[in-house]
Tab-separated table of C-alpha atoms in Angstrom:
chain	number	residue	atom	x	y	z
A	1	MET	CA	0.000	0.000	0.000
A	2	ASN	CA	1.427	3.389	-0.879
A	3	LYS	CA	1.828	6.129	1.703
A	4	GLU	CA	-1.077	8.321	0.523
A	5	LYS	CA	-3.527	5.407	0.456
A	6	GLU	CA	-2.479	4.361	3.965
A	7	ILE	CA	-2.897	7.932	5.236
A	8	ASP	CA	-6.366	8.149	3.680
A	9	MET	CA	-7.379	4.796	5.167
A	10	LEU	CA	-6.124	5.774	8.629
A	11	LYS	CA	-7.933	9.105	8.481
A	12	GLU	CA	-11.158	7.333	7.508
A	13	LYS	CA	-10.797	4.980	10.484
A	14	LEU	CA	-10.069	7.903	12.792
A	15	ASP	CA	-13.125	9.756	11.480
A	16	TYR	CA	-15.220	6.669	12.159
A	17	TYR	CA	-14.012	6.369	15.747
A	18	THR	CA	-14.387	10.074	16.486
A	19	LEU	CA	-17.583	10.877	14.580
A	20	VAL	CA	-19.622	7.691	14.151
A	21	ALA	CA	-18.697	4.977	16.635
A	22	THR	CA	-20.890	4.431	19.643
A	23	ASP	CA	-19.374	4.239	23.110
A	24	GLU	CA	-19.377	0.451	22.833
A	25	GLU	CA	-17.637	0.521	19.435
A	26	PHE	CA	-15.025	3.097	20.438
A	27	ASP	CA	-11.570	1.580	20.903
A	28	ALA	CA	-9.147	3.983	22.568
A	29	GLU	CA	-6.154	1.724	21.987
A	30	GLU	CA	-6.933	1.550	18.267
A	31	VAL	CA	-7.306	5.337	18.083
A	32	ILE	CA	-3.920	5.784	19.763
A	33	LYS	CA	-2.333	3.367	17.275
A	34	ILE	CA	-3.910	5.242	14.349
A	35	VAL	CA	-2.722	8.617	15.610
A	36	LYS	CA	0.801	7.322	16.205
A	37	ARG	CA	0.962	5.809	12.707
A	38	LEU	CA	-0.346	9.024	11.153
A	39	GLU	CA	2.328	10.954	13.027
A	40	GLU	CA	4.954	8.612	11.556
A	41	LEU	CA	3.592	9.090	8.037
A	42	GLU	CA	2.807	12.803	8.341
A	43	PRO	CA	4.902	14.325	11.106
A	44	THR	CA	3.459	17.552	12.428
A	45	GLU	CA	5.666	20.518	12.972
A	46	ALA	CA	6.152	21.827	16.463
A	47	PRO	CA	4.390	25.123	17.041
A	48	GLU	CA	6.540	28.197	16.606
A	49	LYS	CA	5.387	29.516	19.975
A	50	SER	CA	5.612	27.997	23.410
A	51	VAL	CA	2.526	27.260	25.474
A	52	ASP	CA	3.296	30.305	27.615
A	53	GLU	CA	3.399	32.521	24.529
A	54	PHE	CA	0.055	31.156	23.358
A	55	LEU	CA	-1.406	31.814	26.807
A	56	ASP	CA	-0.025	35.359	26.838
A	57	ASP	CA	-1.604	35.984	23.435
A	58	PHE	CA	-4.894	34.546	24.666
A	59	TRP	CA	-4.977	36.787	27.757
A	60	LYS	CA	-4.079	39.832	25.660
A	61	TYR	CA	-6.962	38.961	23.358
A	62	CYS	CA	-9.294	38.630	26.358
A	63	GLU	CA	-8.199	42.001	27.742
A	64	GLU	CA	-8.738	43.682	24.377
A	65	ARG	CA	-12.124	42.034	23.991
A	66	GLU	CA	-13.133	43.184	27.476
A	67	ARG	CA	-12.015	46.737	26.658
A	68	LYS	CA	-14.111	46.733	23.480
A	69	GLU	CA	-17.126	45.347	25.346
A	70	LYS	CA	-16.868	48.184	27.871
A	71	ILE	CA	-16.762	50.738	25.061
A	72	LEU	CA	-19.846	49.213	23.481
A	73	GLU	CA	-21.645	49.095	26.805
A	74	GLU	CA	-20.931	52.813	27.385
A	75	PHE	CA	-22.125	53.596	23.877
A	76	ARG	CA	-25.397	51.709	24.479
A	77	LYS	CA	-25.971	53.588	27.732
A	78	GLN	CA	-25.705	56.895	25.885
A	79	LYS	CA	-28.661	56.076	23.628
């Protein structure tokens, strides 16, 4: 089996387990094996940022969102 066909087959199986399978049909060990094999065939790149950097970005986003919400709230009160 060529690499692309194997990847497609594994992704189909993973979709089945995550989207279709009932609790009784779900096989966690099989899912782990599929994910590990997919990682061997299609290695994912490590994120360019650390977890702490992602968290900092998230909190900055939250602060900015909160600031905008306050501005909108004040604007609504003026009407």
